[in-house]
Amino acid sequence: MAKFLFYLAAALLLATMAGCRSGTEPPAANDPPPRPAETLAPLPTPASTIDVPKLADKSIADFDKAFGLPEESKSIENGGEYRLYKVAGQTRGLAVRFFGGRAKSFNLIMDRPVPTSKEALKKIFGIDVGGAAPVKDPKEPLSEKYQGAFGGVKFAKLSAKRQEPGGGFIFVLAEVVK
């Protein structure tokens, strides 16, 4: 019982501290505006899409210019490079794989599920698969896959995956034909 009360008191203390405001004051009305060098390039908003058809085959430098430096990067097999870019409204970020210095694979785990695979691909990656029927693999019952040319880009694989049966789609993947 003593341990329970100790943990309860610790949790309440942490909750109280988290709710406290910092002692910083908002800027005064007569403070000068931030200099242009301090202004960061805007990242996509939660409601906006990451236009994968426009980003397909772009260079690493193009991505760094559009998204800023990656949170993580590492070399991968076949001479490729994996990079994870921060995206506003998505806590896990956009994972991009580059081969030959060009973006060939994109994936993102969404914070909130989307009802259909088509909606997930369109809302998150800007890829409209139109009336294409998804391919369902019995070995991957939570995934719906597409392939073909969409948005002027030929995709080897487009996929959306549910977290659980009957749930919404939370993962999207797009792989450009190499």
Short mmCIF file of N, CA and C in Angstrom, two decimals:
data_model
loop_
_atom_site.label_atom_id
_atom_site.label_comp_id
_atom_site.label_asym_id
_atom_site.label_seq_id
_atom_site.Cartn_x
_atom_site.Cartn_y
_atom_site.Cartn_z
N MET A 1 0.83 -1.18 0.00
CA MET A 1 0.00 0.00 0.00
C MET A 1 0.87 1.25 0.00
N ALA A 2 2.00 1.20 0.72
CA ALA A 2 2.89 2.35 0.78
C ALA A 2 3.48 2.64 -0.60
N LYS A 3 3.83 1.58 -1.34
CA LYS A 3 4.37 1.77 -2.70
C LYS A 3 3.32 2.42 -3.60
N PHE A 4 2.09 1.96 -3.47
CA PHE A 4 1.02 2.51 -4.30
C PHE A 4 0.87 4.01 -4.03
N LEU A 5 0.85 4.41 -2.75
CA LEU A 5 0.71 5.82 -2.41
C LEU A 5 1.92 6.62 -2.90
N PHE A 6 3.11 6.03 -2.81
CA PHE A 6 4.32 6.70 -3.29
C PHE A 6 4.21 6.97 -4.80
N TYR A 7 3.82 5.94 -5.57
CA TYR A 7 3.71 6.10 -7.02
C TYR A 7 2.58 7.07 -7.39
N LEU A 8 1.49 7.05 -6.65
CA LEU A 8 0.40 7.97 -6.88
C LEU A 8 0.85 9.41 -6.64
N ALA A 9 1.57 9.62 -5.55
CA ALA A 9 2.08 10.96 -5.24
C ALA A 9 3.07 11.42 -6.31
N ALA A 10 3.93 10.53 -6.77
CA ALA A 10 4.90 10.88 -7.81
C ALA A 10 4.18 11.24 -9.10
N ALA A 11 3.14 10.49 -9.47
CA ALA A 11 2.38 10.76 -10.70
C ALA A 11 1.68 12.11 -10.60
N LEU A 12 1.10 12.41 -9.44
CA LEU A 12 0.44 13.70 -9.25
C LEU A 12 1.44 14.84 -9.32
N LEU A 13 2.62 14.66 -8.75
CA LEU A 13 3.65 15.68 -8.80
C LEU A 13 4.08 15.94 -10.25
N LEU A 14 4.29 14.87 -11.00
CA LEU A 14 4.68 15.02 -12.41
C LEU A 14 3.58 15.71 -13.21
N ALA A 15 2.32 15.34 -12.97
CA ALA A 15 1.21 15.95 -13.68
C ALA A 15 1.12 17.44 -13.35
N THR A 16 1.36 17.80 -12.09
CA THR A 16 1.33 19.20 -11.69
C THR A 16 2.45 19.97 -12.36
N MET A 17 3.64 19.37 -12.40
CA MET A 17 4.78 20.05 -13.03
C MET A 17 4.56 20.21 -14.53
N ALA A 18 3.96 19.23 -15.18
CA ALA A 18 3.71 19.32 -16.61
C ALA A 18 2.70 20.40 -16.93
N GLY A 19 1.79 20.66 -16.03
CA GLY A 19 0.77 21.67 -16.26
C GLY A 19 1.22 23.07 -15.96
N CYS A 20 2.37 23.23 -15.31
CA CYS A 20 2.87 24.56 -14.98
C CYS A 20 3.37 25.26 -16.23
N ARG A 21 3.19 26.56 -16.26
CA ARG A 21 3.68 27.35 -17.38
C ARG A 21 5.09 27.80 -17.10
N SER A 22 5.84 28.00 -18.14
CA SER A 22 7.20 28.49 -17.97
C SER A 22 7.15 29.97 -17.59
N GLY A 23 8.24 30.47 -17.09
CA GLY A 23 8.31 31.86 -16.66
C GLY A 23 8.60 32.82 -17.79
N THR A 24 8.64 32.37 -19.03
CA THR A 24 8.94 33.29 -20.12
C THR A 24 7.71 34.09 -20.47
N GLU A 25 7.95 35.33 -20.84
CA GLU A 25 6.86 36.21 -21.21
C GLU A 25 6.75 36.27 -22.72
N PRO A 26 5.56 36.52 -23.25
CA PRO A 26 5.42 36.67 -24.69
C PRO A 26 6.16 37.93 -25.14
N PRO A 27 6.56 38.00 -26.41
CA PRO A 27 7.27 39.18 -26.87
C PRO A 27 6.40 40.42 -26.76
N ALA A 28 7.04 41.53 -26.45
CA ALA A 28 6.32 42.80 -26.34
C ALA A 28 5.91 43.27 -27.73
N ALA A 29 4.89 44.11 -27.79
CA ALA A 29 4.38 44.60 -29.07
C ALA A 29 5.43 45.39 -29.85
N ASN A 30 6.37 46.02 -29.12
CA ASN A 30 7.38 46.83 -29.81
C ASN A 30 8.66 46.06 -30.10
N ASP A 31 8.70 44.74 -29.84
CA ASP A 31 9.87 43.93 -30.19
C ASP A 31 9.98 43.84 -31.71
N PRO A 32 11.20 43.85 -32.24
CA PRO A 32 11.35 43.76 -33.69
C PRO A 32 10.95 42.35 -34.17
N PRO A 33 10.44 42.26 -35.41
CA PRO A 33 10.09 40.93 -35.93
C PRO A 33 11.34 40.10 -36.15
N PRO A 34 11.22 38.78 -36.21
CA PRO A 34 12.40 37.95 -36.43
C PRO A 34 13.04 38.27 -37.78
N ARG A 35 14.35 38.20 -37.81
CA ARG A 35 15.07 38.43 -39.06
C ARG A 35 14.81 37.28 -40.01
N PRO A 36 14.90 37.50 -41.33
CA PRO A 36 14.65 36.43 -42.29
C PRO A 36 15.52 35.20 -42.07
N ALA A 37 16.75 35.35 -41.62
CA ALA A 37 17.62 34.20 -41.39
C ALA A 37 17.07 33.29 -40.29
N GLU A 38 16.24 33.84 -39.40
CA GLU A 38 15.69 33.06 -38.31
C GLU A 38 14.38 32.35 -38.72
N THR A 39 13.83 32.72 -39.86
CA THR A 39 12.59 32.13 -40.31
C THR A 39 12.87 30.81 -41.00
N LEU A 40 12.20 29.76 -40.56
CA LEU A 40 12.41 28.44 -41.14
C LEU A 40 11.45 28.22 -42.30
N ALA A 41 11.87 27.39 -43.24
CA ALA A 41 11.00 27.03 -44.36
C ALA A 41 9.81 26.25 -43.81
N PRO A 42 8.61 26.55 -44.29
CA PRO A 42 7.43 25.84 -43.76
C PRO A 42 7.42 24.39 -44.19
N LEU A 43 7.07 23.52 -43.26
CA LEU A 43 6.89 22.10 -43.55
C LEU A 43 5.43 21.86 -43.88
N PRO A 44 5.12 20.74 -44.51
CA PRO A 44 3.72 20.46 -44.80
C PRO A 44 2.88 20.48 -43.53
N THR A 45 1.68 21.01 -43.62
CA THR A 45 0.77 21.05 -42.47
C THR A 45 0.07 19.70 -42.37
N PRO A 46 -0.53 19.41 -41.22
CA PRO A 46 -1.19 18.12 -41.06
C PRO A 46 -2.23 17.84 -42.14
N ALA A 47 -2.89 18.88 -42.64
CA ALA A 47 -3.93 18.68 -43.64
C ALA A 47 -3.35 18.55 -45.05
N SER A 48 -2.09 18.91 -45.23
CA SER A 48 -1.51 18.86 -46.57
C SER A 48 -0.92 17.49 -46.86
N THR A 49 -0.69 17.27 -48.14
CA THR A 49 -0.12 15.99 -48.55
C THR A 49 1.36 16.14 -48.85
N ILE A 50 2.04 15.02 -48.86
CA ILE A 50 3.43 14.95 -49.29
C ILE A 50 3.34 14.49 -50.74
N ASP A 51 3.59 15.35 -51.68
CA ASP A 51 3.37 15.07 -53.09
C ASP A 51 4.43 14.11 -53.63
N VAL A 52 4.25 12.82 -53.38
CA VAL A 52 5.22 11.81 -53.78
C VAL A 52 5.47 11.79 -55.29
N PRO A 53 4.43 11.91 -56.14
CA PRO A 53 4.74 11.94 -57.57
C PRO A 53 5.73 13.05 -57.96
N LYS A 54 5.66 14.20 -57.31
CA LYS A 54 6.62 15.29 -57.60
C LYS A 54 7.97 15.04 -56.95
N LEU A 55 8.00 14.28 -55.85
CA LEU A 55 9.26 14.03 -55.14
C LEU A 55 10.00 12.80 -55.66
N ALA A 56 9.31 11.95 -56.41
CA ALA A 56 9.93 10.73 -56.95
C ALA A 56 11.12 11.10 -57.82
N ASP A 57 12.21 10.39 -57.62
CA ASP A 57 13.46 10.56 -58.38
C ASP A 57 14.20 11.87 -58.08
N LYS A 58 13.78 12.60 -57.05
CA LYS A 58 14.51 13.82 -56.67
C LYS A 58 15.78 13.44 -55.93
N SER A 59 16.74 14.35 -55.91
CA SER A 59 18.02 14.10 -55.25
C SER A 59 17.93 14.32 -53.74
N ILE A 60 18.95 13.86 -53.05
CA ILE A 60 19.04 14.08 -51.61
C ILE A 60 19.07 15.58 -51.31
N ALA A 61 19.80 16.34 -52.11
CA ALA A 61 19.88 17.80 -51.91
C ALA A 61 18.49 18.44 -52.04
N ASP A 62 17.69 17.97 -53.00
CA ASP A 62 16.34 18.50 -53.16
C ASP A 62 15.49 18.24 -51.92
N PHE A 63 15.63 17.04 -51.33
CA PHE A 63 14.88 16.72 -50.11
C PHE A 63 15.35 17.56 -48.94
N ASP A 64 16.65 17.71 -48.80
CA ASP A 64 17.17 18.52 -47.69
C ASP A 64 16.70 19.96 -47.81
N LYS A 65 16.57 20.46 -49.03
CA LYS A 65 16.08 21.82 -49.24
C LYS A 65 14.60 21.93 -48.88
N ALA A 66 13.83 20.92 -49.25
CA ALA A 66 12.39 20.95 -49.01
C ALA A 66 12.00 20.64 -47.56
N PHE A 67 12.71 19.70 -46.92
CA PHE A 67 12.31 19.23 -45.59
C PHE A 67 13.30 19.59 -44.48
N GLY A 68 14.47 20.14 -44.84
CA GLY A 68 15.51 20.36 -43.84
C GLY A 68 16.36 19.11 -43.70
N LEU A 69 17.35 19.19 -42.86
CA LEU A 69 18.22 18.03 -42.67
C LEU A 69 17.43 16.88 -42.04
N PRO A 70 17.77 15.64 -42.40
CA PRO A 70 17.03 14.51 -41.85
C PRO A 70 17.31 14.31 -40.37
N GLU A 71 16.33 13.71 -39.67
CA GLU A 71 16.52 13.36 -38.26
C GLU A 71 17.45 12.17 -38.14
N GLU A 72 17.48 11.34 -39.19
CA GLU A 72 18.29 10.13 -39.17
C GLU A 72 18.70 9.83 -40.61
N SER A 73 19.91 9.32 -40.79
CA SER A 73 20.34 8.85 -42.10
C SER A 73 21.37 7.76 -41.92
N LYS A 74 21.34 6.79 -42.85
CA LYS A 74 22.30 5.71 -42.79
C LYS A 74 22.39 5.04 -44.16
N SER A 75 23.53 4.43 -44.41
CA SER A 75 23.71 3.68 -45.64
C SER A 75 22.97 2.36 -45.54
N ILE A 76 22.41 1.93 -46.66
CA ILE A 76 21.71 0.66 -46.70
C ILE A 76 22.31 -0.19 -47.82
N GLU A 77 21.91 -1.45 -47.86
CA GLU A 77 22.46 -2.37 -48.85
C GLU A 77 22.21 -1.85 -50.27
N ASN A 78 22.96 -2.38 -51.20
CA ASN A 78 22.88 -2.01 -52.61
C ASN A 78 23.28 -0.57 -52.88
N GLY A 79 24.10 0.00 -51.99
CA GLY A 79 24.59 1.36 -52.21
C GLY A 79 23.57 2.44 -51.98
N GLY A 80 22.48 2.13 -51.32
CA GLY A 80 21.44 3.12 -51.08
C GLY A 80 21.64 3.89 -49.79
N GLU A 81 20.74 4.80 -49.56
CA GLU A 81 20.76 5.59 -48.33
C GLU A 81 19.34 5.75 -47.81
N TYR A 82 19.17 5.55 -46.50
CA TYR A 82 17.89 5.72 -45.81
C TYR A 82 17.94 7.05 -45.09
N ARG A 83 16.87 7.84 -45.21
CA ARG A 83 16.77 9.11 -44.50
C ARG A 83 15.37 9.26 -43.94
N LEU A 84 15.30 9.80 -42.73
CA LEU A 84 14.03 10.04 -42.06
C LEU A 84 13.87 11.54 -41.90
N TYR A 85 12.83 12.10 -42.52
CA TYR A 85 12.57 13.54 -42.48
C TYR A 85 11.38 13.84 -41.58
N LYS A 86 11.51 14.90 -40.82
CA LYS A 86 10.42 15.37 -39.96
C LYS A 86 9.35 16.00 -40.84
N VAL A 87 8.09 15.67 -40.54
CA VAL A 87 6.95 16.21 -41.28
C VAL A 87 5.94 16.71 -40.25
N ALA A 88 5.49 17.94 -40.42
CA ALA A 88 4.51 18.51 -39.49
C ALA A 88 3.25 17.66 -39.47
N GLY A 89 2.73 17.43 -38.29
CA GLY A 89 1.50 16.69 -38.14
C GLY A 89 1.67 15.17 -38.13
N GLN A 90 2.88 14.69 -38.31
CA GLN A 90 3.14 13.25 -38.29
C GLN A 90 4.35 13.01 -37.37
N THR A 91 4.14 12.40 -36.24
CA THR A 91 5.21 12.27 -35.26
C THR A 91 6.32 11.32 -35.68
N ARG A 92 6.03 10.37 -36.56
CA ARG A 92 7.05 9.39 -36.93
C ARG A 92 7.87 9.80 -38.14
N GLY A 93 7.44 10.77 -38.91
CA GLY A 93 8.21 11.28 -40.03
C GLY A 93 8.08 10.47 -41.31
N LEU A 94 8.71 11.01 -42.36
CA LEU A 94 8.70 10.41 -43.69
C LEU A 94 10.02 9.69 -43.92
N ALA A 95 9.96 8.39 -44.15
CA ALA A 95 11.16 7.60 -44.44
C ALA A 95 11.33 7.53 -45.96
N VAL A 96 12.53 7.88 -46.42
CA VAL A 96 12.81 7.88 -47.85
C VAL A 96 14.07 7.06 -48.08
N ARG A 97 14.03 6.21 -49.10
CA ARG A 97 15.21 5.43 -49.49
C ARG A 97 15.67 5.92 -50.85
N PHE A 98 16.96 6.23 -50.92
CA PHE A 98 17.56 6.73 -52.15
C PHE A 98 18.46 5.65 -52.74
N PHE A 99 18.37 5.47 -54.03
CA PHE A 99 19.27 4.58 -54.76
C PHE A 99 19.81 5.37 -55.94
N GLY A 100 21.12 5.30 -56.14
CA GLY A 100 21.73 6.10 -57.19
C GLY A 100 21.54 7.58 -56.93
N GLY A 101 21.39 7.96 -55.66
CA GLY A 101 21.22 9.36 -55.30
C GLY A 101 19.83 9.91 -55.56
N ARG A 102 18.87 9.04 -55.92
CA ARG A 102 17.51 9.48 -56.24
C ARG A 102 16.49 8.79 -55.35
N ALA A 103 15.42 9.52 -54.98
CA ALA A 103 14.36 9.00 -54.11
C ALA A 103 13.55 7.94 -54.84
N LYS A 104 13.54 6.73 -54.30
CA LYS A 104 12.84 5.62 -54.94
C LYS A 104 11.78 4.96 -54.06
N SER A 105 11.85 5.15 -52.75
CA SER A 105 10.90 4.50 -51.87
C SER A 105 10.52 5.45 -50.74
N PHE A 106 9.23 5.51 -50.44
CA PHE A 106 8.69 6.42 -49.43
C PHE A 106 7.77 5.62 -48.52
N ASN A 107 7.84 5.87 -47.20
CA ASN A 107 6.83 5.29 -46.32
C ASN A 107 6.62 6.18 -45.12
N LEU A 108 5.42 6.05 -44.56
CA LEU A 108 5.04 6.88 -43.43
C LEU A 108 4.02 6.12 -42.60
N ILE A 109 4.21 6.16 -41.29
CA ILE A 109 3.22 5.62 -40.36
C ILE A 109 2.44 6.82 -39.83
N MET A 110 1.14 6.81 -40.07
CA MET A 110 0.29 7.95 -39.71
C MET A 110 -0.06 7.92 -38.22
N ASP A 111 -0.33 9.10 -37.70
CA ASP A 111 -0.77 9.21 -36.31
C ASP A 111 -2.23 8.80 -36.14
N ARG A 112 -3.03 9.05 -37.19
CA ARG A 112 -4.45 8.72 -37.12
C ARG A 112 -4.82 7.85 -38.32
N PRO A 113 -5.62 6.82 -38.10
CA PRO A 113 -6.01 5.95 -39.22
C PRO A 113 -6.93 6.65 -40.21
N VAL A 114 -6.91 6.17 -41.44
CA VAL A 114 -7.75 6.66 -42.53
C VAL A 114 -8.63 5.49 -42.97
N PRO A 115 -9.91 5.73 -43.28
CA PRO A 115 -10.85 4.64 -43.54
C PRO A 115 -10.50 3.70 -44.70
N THR A 116 -10.00 4.23 -45.83
CA THR A 116 -9.73 3.36 -46.99
C THR A 116 -8.29 3.50 -47.45
N SER A 117 -7.80 2.49 -48.15
CA SER A 117 -6.43 2.54 -48.67
C SER A 117 -6.29 3.64 -49.72
N LYS A 118 -7.30 3.81 -50.56
CA LYS A 118 -7.27 4.85 -51.59
C LYS A 118 -7.19 6.23 -50.96
N GLU A 119 -7.98 6.44 -49.91
CA GLU A 119 -7.97 7.73 -49.22
C GLU A 119 -6.62 7.97 -48.54
N ALA A 120 -6.05 6.93 -47.95
CA ALA A 120 -4.75 7.06 -47.29
C ALA A 120 -3.67 7.47 -48.28
N LEU A 121 -3.62 6.81 -49.43
CA LEU A 121 -2.61 7.13 -50.45
C LEU A 121 -2.81 8.54 -51.00
N LYS A 122 -4.05 8.94 -51.19
CA LYS A 122 -4.33 10.28 -51.73
C LYS A 122 -4.07 11.37 -50.70
N LYS A 123 -4.56 11.15 -49.49
CA LYS A 123 -4.45 12.16 -48.44
C LYS A 123 -3.01 12.37 -47.99
N ILE A 124 -2.25 11.30 -47.84
CA ILE A 124 -0.90 11.40 -47.32
C ILE A 124 0.14 11.61 -48.42
N PHE A 125 0.04 10.86 -49.51
CA PHE A 125 1.06 10.89 -50.57
C PHE A 125 0.62 11.58 -51.85
N GLY A 126 -0.61 12.07 -51.92
CA GLY A 126 -1.06 12.76 -53.13
C GLY A 126 -1.15 11.85 -54.34
N ILE A 127 -1.36 10.56 -54.11
CA ILE A 127 -1.45 9.59 -55.21
C ILE A 127 -2.90 9.14 -55.34
N ASP A 128 -3.52 9.48 -56.47
CA ASP A 128 -4.89 9.09 -56.74
C ASP A 128 -4.87 7.83 -57.61
N VAL A 129 -5.28 6.71 -57.05
CA VAL A 129 -5.29 5.46 -57.80
C VAL A 129 -6.59 5.29 -58.59
N GLY A 130 -7.47 6.28 -58.52
CA GLY A 130 -8.71 6.26 -59.29
C GLY A 130 -9.54 5.03 -59.02
N GLY A 131 -9.99 4.39 -60.11
CA GLY A 131 -10.85 3.22 -59.98
C GLY A 131 -10.09 1.91 -59.91
N ALA A 132 -8.77 1.96 -59.77
CA ALA A 132 -7.98 0.73 -59.70
C ALA A 132 -8.41 -0.11 -58.49
N ALA A 133 -8.53 -1.39 -58.71
CA ALA A 133 -8.92 -2.30 -57.63
C ALA A 133 -7.66 -2.73 -56.87
N PRO A 134 -7.74 -2.74 -55.54
CA PRO A 134 -6.57 -3.16 -54.77
C PRO A 134 -6.33 -4.67 -54.90
N VAL A 135 -5.07 -5.03 -54.83
CA VAL A 135 -4.70 -6.45 -54.81
C VAL A 135 -4.56 -6.83 -53.35
N LYS A 136 -5.19 -7.92 -52.98
CA LYS A 136 -5.11 -8.39 -51.59
C LYS A 136 -4.38 -9.72 -51.58
N ASP A 137 -3.33 -9.78 -50.79
CA ASP A 137 -2.52 -10.98 -50.67
C ASP A 137 -2.95 -11.73 -49.41
N PRO A 138 -3.31 -13.01 -49.53
CA PRO A 138 -3.73 -13.76 -48.34
C PRO A 138 -2.64 -13.82 -47.27
N LYS A 139 -1.39 -13.68 -47.68
CA LYS A 139 -0.29 -13.70 -46.71
C LYS A 139 -0.18 -12.37 -45.95
N GLU A 140 -0.78 -11.32 -46.51
CA GLU A 140 -0.78 -10.00 -45.86
C GLU A 140 -2.22 -9.48 -45.83
N PRO A 141 -3.07 -10.04 -44.98
CA PRO A 141 -4.49 -9.68 -45.00
C PRO A 141 -4.80 -8.25 -44.58
N LEU A 142 -3.86 -7.56 -43.95
CA LEU A 142 -4.11 -6.18 -43.50
C LEU A 142 -3.71 -5.15 -44.55
N SER A 143 -3.11 -5.60 -45.66
CA SER A 143 -2.61 -4.68 -46.69
C SER A 143 -3.47 -4.70 -47.95
N GLU A 144 -3.51 -3.55 -48.62
CA GLU A 144 -4.10 -3.43 -49.94
C GLU A 144 -3.05 -2.79 -50.83
N LYS A 145 -2.77 -3.41 -51.99
CA LYS A 145 -1.67 -2.98 -52.86
C LYS A 145 -2.17 -2.58 -54.24
N TYR A 146 -1.43 -1.68 -54.85
CA TYR A 146 -1.70 -1.21 -56.20
C TYR A 146 -0.36 -1.13 -56.92
N GLN A 147 -0.40 -1.13 -58.25
CA GLN A 147 0.80 -0.82 -59.01
C GLN A 147 0.38 -0.29 -60.36
N GLY A 148 1.28 0.50 -60.95
CA GLY A 148 0.99 1.12 -62.23
C GLY A 148 1.43 2.57 -62.22
N ALA A 149 1.01 3.30 -63.24
CA ALA A 149 1.36 4.72 -63.35
C ALA A 149 0.25 5.58 -62.78
N PHE A 150 0.61 6.43 -61.85
CA PHE A 150 -0.33 7.34 -61.21
C PHE A 150 0.38 8.69 -61.05
N GLY A 151 -0.28 9.77 -61.42
CA GLY A 151 0.33 11.09 -61.29
C GLY A 151 1.56 11.25 -62.17
N GLY A 152 1.61 10.52 -63.28
CA GLY A 152 2.74 10.63 -64.20
C GLY A 152 3.97 9.85 -63.78
N VAL A 153 3.86 9.03 -62.73
CA VAL A 153 5.00 8.26 -62.23
C VAL A 153 4.61 6.78 -62.23
N LYS A 154 5.53 5.94 -62.66
CA LYS A 154 5.27 4.49 -62.64
C LYS A 154 5.74 3.93 -61.30
N PHE A 155 4.80 3.35 -60.58
CA PHE A 155 5.09 2.78 -59.27
C PHE A 155 5.15 1.26 -59.36
N ALA A 156 6.22 0.71 -58.79
CA ALA A 156 6.34 -0.74 -58.70
C ALA A 156 5.38 -1.27 -57.64
N LYS A 157 5.16 -0.45 -56.61
CA LYS A 157 4.29 -0.88 -55.51
C LYS A 157 3.75 0.34 -54.78
N LEU A 158 2.46 0.32 -54.56
CA LEU A 158 1.78 1.27 -53.68
C LEU A 158 1.02 0.41 -52.69
N SER A 159 1.09 0.75 -51.43
CA SER A 159 0.46 -0.10 -50.43
C SER A 159 -0.02 0.74 -49.26
N ALA A 160 -1.12 0.31 -48.69
CA ALA A 160 -1.62 0.87 -47.44
C ALA A 160 -1.94 -0.31 -46.54
N LYS A 161 -1.65 -0.15 -45.26
CA LYS A 161 -1.82 -1.27 -44.33
C LYS A 161 -2.59 -0.82 -43.09
N ARG A 162 -3.45 -1.73 -42.64
CA ARG A 162 -4.19 -1.51 -41.39
C ARG A 162 -3.33 -1.96 -40.22
N GLN A 163 -3.63 -1.42 -39.06
CA GLN A 163 -2.96 -1.87 -37.85
C GLN A 163 -3.61 -3.16 -37.34
N GLU A 164 -4.92 -3.26 -37.54
CA GLU A 164 -5.67 -4.42 -37.05
C GLU A 164 -6.84 -4.69 -37.98
N PRO A 165 -7.35 -5.91 -38.01
CA PRO A 165 -8.48 -6.23 -38.88
C PRO A 165 -9.68 -5.32 -38.60
N GLY A 166 -10.27 -4.80 -39.65
CA GLY A 166 -11.45 -3.93 -39.50
C GLY A 166 -11.11 -2.50 -39.14
N GLY A 167 -9.87 -2.21 -38.85
CA GLY A 167 -9.47 -0.85 -38.49
C GLY A 167 -9.12 -0.03 -39.71
N GLY A 168 -8.82 1.23 -39.48
CA GLY A 168 -8.42 2.12 -40.57
C GLY A 168 -6.97 1.86 -40.97
N PHE A 169 -6.56 2.48 -42.05
CA PHE A 169 -5.21 2.32 -42.58
C PHE A 169 -4.26 3.32 -41.91
N ILE A 170 -3.11 2.84 -41.46
CA ILE A 170 -2.16 3.70 -40.73
C ILE A 170 -0.77 3.76 -41.36
N PHE A 171 -0.51 2.94 -42.37
CA PHE A 171 0.81 2.89 -42.98
C PHE A 171 0.66 3.01 -44.49
N VAL A 172 1.46 3.87 -45.11
CA VAL A 172 1.46 3.99 -46.57
C VAL A 172 2.89 3.81 -47.08
N LEU A 173 2.98 3.19 -48.26
CA LEU A 173 4.26 2.92 -48.90
C LEU A 173 4.13 3.18 -50.39
N ALA A 174 5.15 3.81 -50.97
CA ALA A 174 5.19 4.01 -52.41
C ALA A 174 6.61 3.71 -52.88
N GLU A 175 6.73 2.83 -53.87
CA GLU A 175 8.02 2.50 -54.44
C GLU A 175 7.99 2.78 -55.93
N VAL A 176 8.91 3.64 -56.37
CA VAL A 176 9.02 4.02 -57.78
C VAL A 176 9.77 2.91 -58.52
N VAL A 177 9.38 2.67 -59.77
CA VAL A 177 10.11 1.69 -60.57
C VAL A 177 11.54 2.18 -60.70
N LYS A 178 12.48 1.27 -60.39
CA LYS A 178 13.91 1.66 -60.38
C LYS A 178 14.50 1.61 -61.75
#
